[in-house]
Amino acid sequence: MDKKQEENIEEKAELVQEENKDELELLRAENAELKDKYTRANADFENIKKRMQREKEQMISFANEGFARDLLDVVDTLEAALNVEADDELSLKIKEGVKNTLDLLLKKLKNHGVEPIKAEEKDEFNPDLHEAMFYAENEGFKTNELTQILQKGYKLRDRILRHAKVSVAK
């Protein structure tokens, strides 16, 4: 082989080497881009998975909300039965049975996250917890204080099932 052919081969080898370097750089850049896309897609997937898990837990947590709300009428009825005058032995036994039933029902509701909303006379009116049925002038009460609790309110965990119905001093 003569010198010219050797130079030609060396030039071609250098060109091929340069092309390979360029192609290698392109492949590295493409690889980095694909890795980035994969990482982002994987992170998006994990975020969606976590969000769906939270939503599922929330749905399970509040699945019985309507049922619990319906049971509040039963609680009200049992509480009204306890306020009935009883003076004979049979009536007192019935009243005791109603009290035991009410206590058991409230305990079971509490086990499932249903609890009464704190509302007492002289408490500050809170529209997030209380529903004002009427406002009235009332001596001995400051403005916006609860003067009377007309119906208990209840919440399921941090969600209001029923606002406490109250009268408020103006």
Short mmCIF file of N, CA, C and O in Angstrom, two decimals, residues 89-141:
data_model
loop_
_atom_site.label_atom_id
_atom_site.label_comp_id
_atom_site.label_asym_id
_atom_site.label_seq_id
_atom_site.Cartn_x
_atom_site.Cartn_y
_atom_site.Cartn_z
N GLU A 89 -94.16 2.69 87.83
CA GLU A 89 -93.01 1.78 87.71
C GLU A 89 -92.80 1.30 86.28
O GLU A 89 -91.67 1.25 85.79
N LEU A 90 -93.85 0.96 85.57
CA LEU A 90 -93.74 0.48 84.19
C LEU A 90 -93.15 1.56 83.28
O LEU A 90 -92.25 1.29 82.49
N SER A 91 -93.63 2.77 83.42
CA SER A 91 -93.12 3.89 82.61
C SER A 91 -91.64 4.15 82.89
O SER A 91 -90.86 4.43 81.98
N LEU A 92 -91.25 4.06 84.15
CA LEU A 92 -89.85 4.25 84.51
C LEU A 92 -88.96 3.16 83.90
O LEU A 92 -87.86 3.44 83.44
N LYS A 93 -89.46 1.91 83.90
CA LYS A 93 -88.69 0.81 83.28
C LYS A 93 -88.56 1.03 81.77
O LYS A 93 -87.49 0.81 81.20
N ILE A 94 -89.65 1.47 81.15
CA ILE A 94 -89.61 1.74 79.70
C ILE A 94 -88.62 2.87 79.43
O ILE A 94 -87.81 2.80 78.49
N LYS A 95 -88.68 3.90 80.24
CA LYS A 95 -87.78 5.05 80.08
C LYS A 95 -86.32 4.61 80.24
O LYS A 95 -85.44 5.06 79.51
N GLU A 96 -86.07 3.71 81.19
CA GLU A 96 -84.72 3.19 81.39
C GLU A 96 -84.26 2.40 80.16
O GLU A 96 -83.12 2.52 79.72
N GLY A 97 -85.16 1.62 79.58
CA GLY A 97 -84.84 0.86 78.36
C GLY A 97 -84.54 1.80 77.20
O GLY A 97 -83.61 1.56 76.41
N VAL A 98 -85.31 2.88 77.09
CA VAL A 98 -85.07 3.86 76.03
C VAL A 98 -83.72 4.52 76.23
O VAL A 98 -82.95 4.71 75.28
N LYS A 99 -83.37 4.84 77.49
CA LYS A 99 -82.07 5.46 77.77
C LYS A 99 -80.94 4.52 77.40
O LYS A 99 -79.95 4.93 76.78
N ASN A 100 -81.08 3.25 77.75
CA ASN A 100 -80.04 2.26 77.41
C ASN A 100 -79.90 2.13 75.88
O ASN A 100 -78.78 2.01 75.37
N THR A 101 -81.03 2.13 75.19
CA THR A 101 -81.00 2.04 73.72
C THR A 101 -80.32 3.26 73.13
O THR A 101 -79.48 3.14 72.23
N LEU A 102 -80.65 4.44 73.64
CA LEU A 102 -80.04 5.68 73.16
C LEU A 102 -78.53 5.67 73.41
O LEU A 102 -77.74 6.00 72.53
N ASP A 103 -78.14 5.26 74.61
CA ASP A 103 -76.71 5.20 74.94
C ASP A 103 -75.97 4.26 74.00
O ASP A 103 -74.87 4.57 73.52
N LEU A 104 -76.55 3.11 73.73
CA LEU A 104 -75.92 2.14 72.83
C LEU A 104 -75.82 2.70 71.41
O LEU A 104 -74.77 2.59 70.77
N LEU A 105 -76.88 3.34 70.95
CA LEU A 105 -76.88 3.92 69.60
C LEU A 105 -75.81 5.01 69.49
O LEU A 105 -75.04 5.05 68.53
N LEU A 106 -75.73 5.89 70.49
CA LEU A 106 -74.72 6.96 70.47
C LEU A 106 -73.30 6.39 70.52
O LEU A 106 -72.40 6.89 69.85
N LYS A 107 -73.12 5.30 71.27
CA LYS A 107 -71.80 4.66 71.35
C LYS A 107 -71.42 4.08 69.98
O LYS A 107 -70.29 4.25 69.52
N LYS A 108 -72.37 3.43 69.33
CA LYS A 108 -72.10 2.84 68.01
C LYS A 108 -71.83 3.93 66.98
O LYS A 108 -70.94 3.80 66.14
N LEU A 109 -72.58 5.02 67.04
CA LEU A 109 -72.33 6.13 66.12
C LEU A 109 -70.94 6.72 66.36
O LEU A 109 -70.21 7.02 65.41
N LYS A 110 -70.56 6.85 67.62
CA LYS A 110 -69.23 7.39 67.94
C LYS A 110 -68.13 6.48 67.41
O LYS A 110 -67.10 6.95 66.92
N ASN A 111 -68.35 5.17 67.50
CA ASN A 111 -67.37 4.21 66.97
C ASN A 111 -67.15 4.41 65.47
O ASN A 111 -66.10 4.04 64.95
N HIS A 112 -68.14 4.96 64.80
CA HIS A 112 -68.04 5.19 63.35
C HIS A 112 -67.77 6.67 63.03
O HIS A 112 -67.96 7.10 61.89
N GLY A 113 -67.37 7.44 64.03
CA GLY A 113 -66.93 8.82 63.79
C GLY A 113 -68.02 9.87 63.91
O GLY A 113 -67.78 11.04 63.61
N VAL A 114 -69.23 9.49 64.32
CA VAL A 114 -70.32 10.46 64.47
C VAL A 114 -70.33 10.95 65.91
O VAL A 114 -70.43 10.17 66.84
N GLU A 115 -70.22 12.29 66.06
CA GLU A 115 -70.22 12.87 67.40
C GLU A 115 -71.05 14.14 67.41
O GLU A 115 -71.16 14.82 66.38
N PRO A 116 -71.62 14.47 68.57
CA PRO A 116 -72.39 15.71 68.65
C PRO A 116 -71.48 16.94 68.56
O PRO A 116 -70.32 16.89 68.96
N ILE A 117 -72.03 17.99 68.02
CA ILE A 117 -71.32 19.28 67.95
C ILE A 117 -71.51 19.96 69.29
O ILE A 117 -72.63 20.04 69.80
N LYS A 118 -70.43 20.47 69.85
CA LYS A 118 -70.51 21.17 71.13
C LYS A 118 -71.29 22.47 70.94
O LYS A 118 -70.93 23.31 70.12
N ALA A 119 -72.38 22.56 71.66
CA ALA A 119 -73.19 23.78 71.63
C ALA A 119 -73.87 23.91 72.98
O ALA A 119 -74.67 23.05 73.36
N GLU A 120 -73.53 24.96 73.69
CA GLU A 120 -74.13 25.23 75.00
C GLU A 120 -74.51 26.69 75.08
O GLU A 120 -73.95 27.53 74.37
N GLU A 121 -75.45 26.98 75.96
CA GLU A 121 -75.83 28.38 76.16
C GLU A 121 -74.58 29.18 76.52
O GLU A 121 -73.68 28.69 77.19
N LYS A 122 -74.56 30.42 76.05
CA LYS A 122 -73.48 31.38 76.27
C LYS A 122 -72.26 31.13 75.36
O LYS A 122 -71.32 31.90 75.39
N ASP A 123 -72.27 30.04 74.57
CA ASP A 123 -71.20 29.84 73.59
C ASP A 123 -71.34 30.89 72.50
O ASP A 123 -72.45 31.39 72.24
N GLU A 124 -70.24 31.20 71.83
CA GLU A 124 -70.25 32.14 70.71
C GLU A 124 -70.90 31.46 69.51
O GLU A 124 -70.62 30.29 69.21
N PHE A 125 -71.77 32.15 68.80
CA PHE A 125 -72.40 31.62 67.59
C PHE A 125 -71.33 31.40 66.52
O PHE A 125 -70.51 32.27 66.25
N ASN A 126 -71.33 30.22 65.93
CA ASN A 126 -70.38 29.87 64.86
C ASN A 126 -71.19 29.33 63.69
O ASN A 126 -71.73 28.23 63.76
N PRO A 127 -71.29 30.08 62.59
CA PRO A 127 -72.12 29.63 61.46
C PRO A 127 -71.62 28.34 60.81
O PRO A 127 -72.36 27.69 60.08
N ASP A 128 -70.38 27.96 61.08
CA ASP A 128 -69.89 26.68 60.55
C ASP A 128 -70.47 25.50 61.31
O ASP A 128 -70.53 24.39 60.77
N LEU A 129 -70.87 25.73 62.56
CA LEU A 129 -71.40 24.65 63.40
C LEU A 129 -72.87 24.82 63.76
O LEU A 129 -73.55 23.83 64.04
N HIS A 130 -73.33 26.07 63.79
CA HIS A 130 -74.68 26.36 64.27
C HIS A 130 -75.55 26.95 63.16
O HIS A 130 -75.04 27.66 62.29
N GLU A 131 -76.83 26.64 63.24
CA GLU A 131 -77.80 27.26 62.35
C GLU A 131 -78.74 28.10 63.22
O GLU A 131 -79.43 27.57 64.10
N ALA A 132 -78.73 29.41 62.99
CA ALA A 132 -79.56 30.31 63.80
C ALA A 132 -81.00 30.22 63.32
O ALA A 132 -81.31 30.55 62.18
N MET A 133 -81.87 29.75 64.20
CA MET A 133 -83.29 29.65 63.85
C MET A 133 -83.98 31.00 64.05
O MET A 133 -84.90 31.33 63.32
N PHE A 134 -83.53 31.72 65.05
CA PHE A 134 -84.02 33.09 65.24
C PHE A 134 -83.06 33.86 66.14
O PHE A 134 -82.28 33.28 66.88
N TYR A 135 -83.15 35.18 66.01
CA TYR A 135 -82.38 36.10 66.84
C TYR A 135 -83.37 36.80 67.75
O TYR A 135 -84.46 37.17 67.32
N ALA A 136 -82.99 36.97 69.02
CA ALA A 136 -83.91 37.61 69.96
C ALA A 136 -83.12 38.43 70.97
O ALA A 136 -81.98 38.10 71.31
N GLU A 137 -83.77 39.50 71.42
CA GLU A 137 -83.21 40.28 72.53
C GLU A 137 -83.32 39.42 73.77
O GLU A 137 -84.38 38.83 74.03
N ASN A 138 -82.26 39.30 74.53
CA ASN A 138 -82.31 38.46 75.71
C ASN A 138 -81.33 39.01 76.74
O ASN A 138 -80.13 39.05 76.50
N GLU A 139 -81.88 39.45 77.87
CA GLU A 139 -81.03 39.99 78.92
C GLU A 139 -80.17 38.87 79.51
O GLU A 139 -80.59 37.73 79.60
N GLY A 140 -78.98 39.21 79.88
CA GLY A 140 -78.07 38.23 80.45
C GLY A 140 -77.19 37.55 79.40
O GLY A 140 -76.35 36.74 79.73
N PHE A 141 -77.43 37.88 78.11
CA PHE A 141 -76.63 37.30 77.03
C PHE A 141 -76.02 38.42 76.20
O PHE A 141 -76.66 39.43 75.94
#
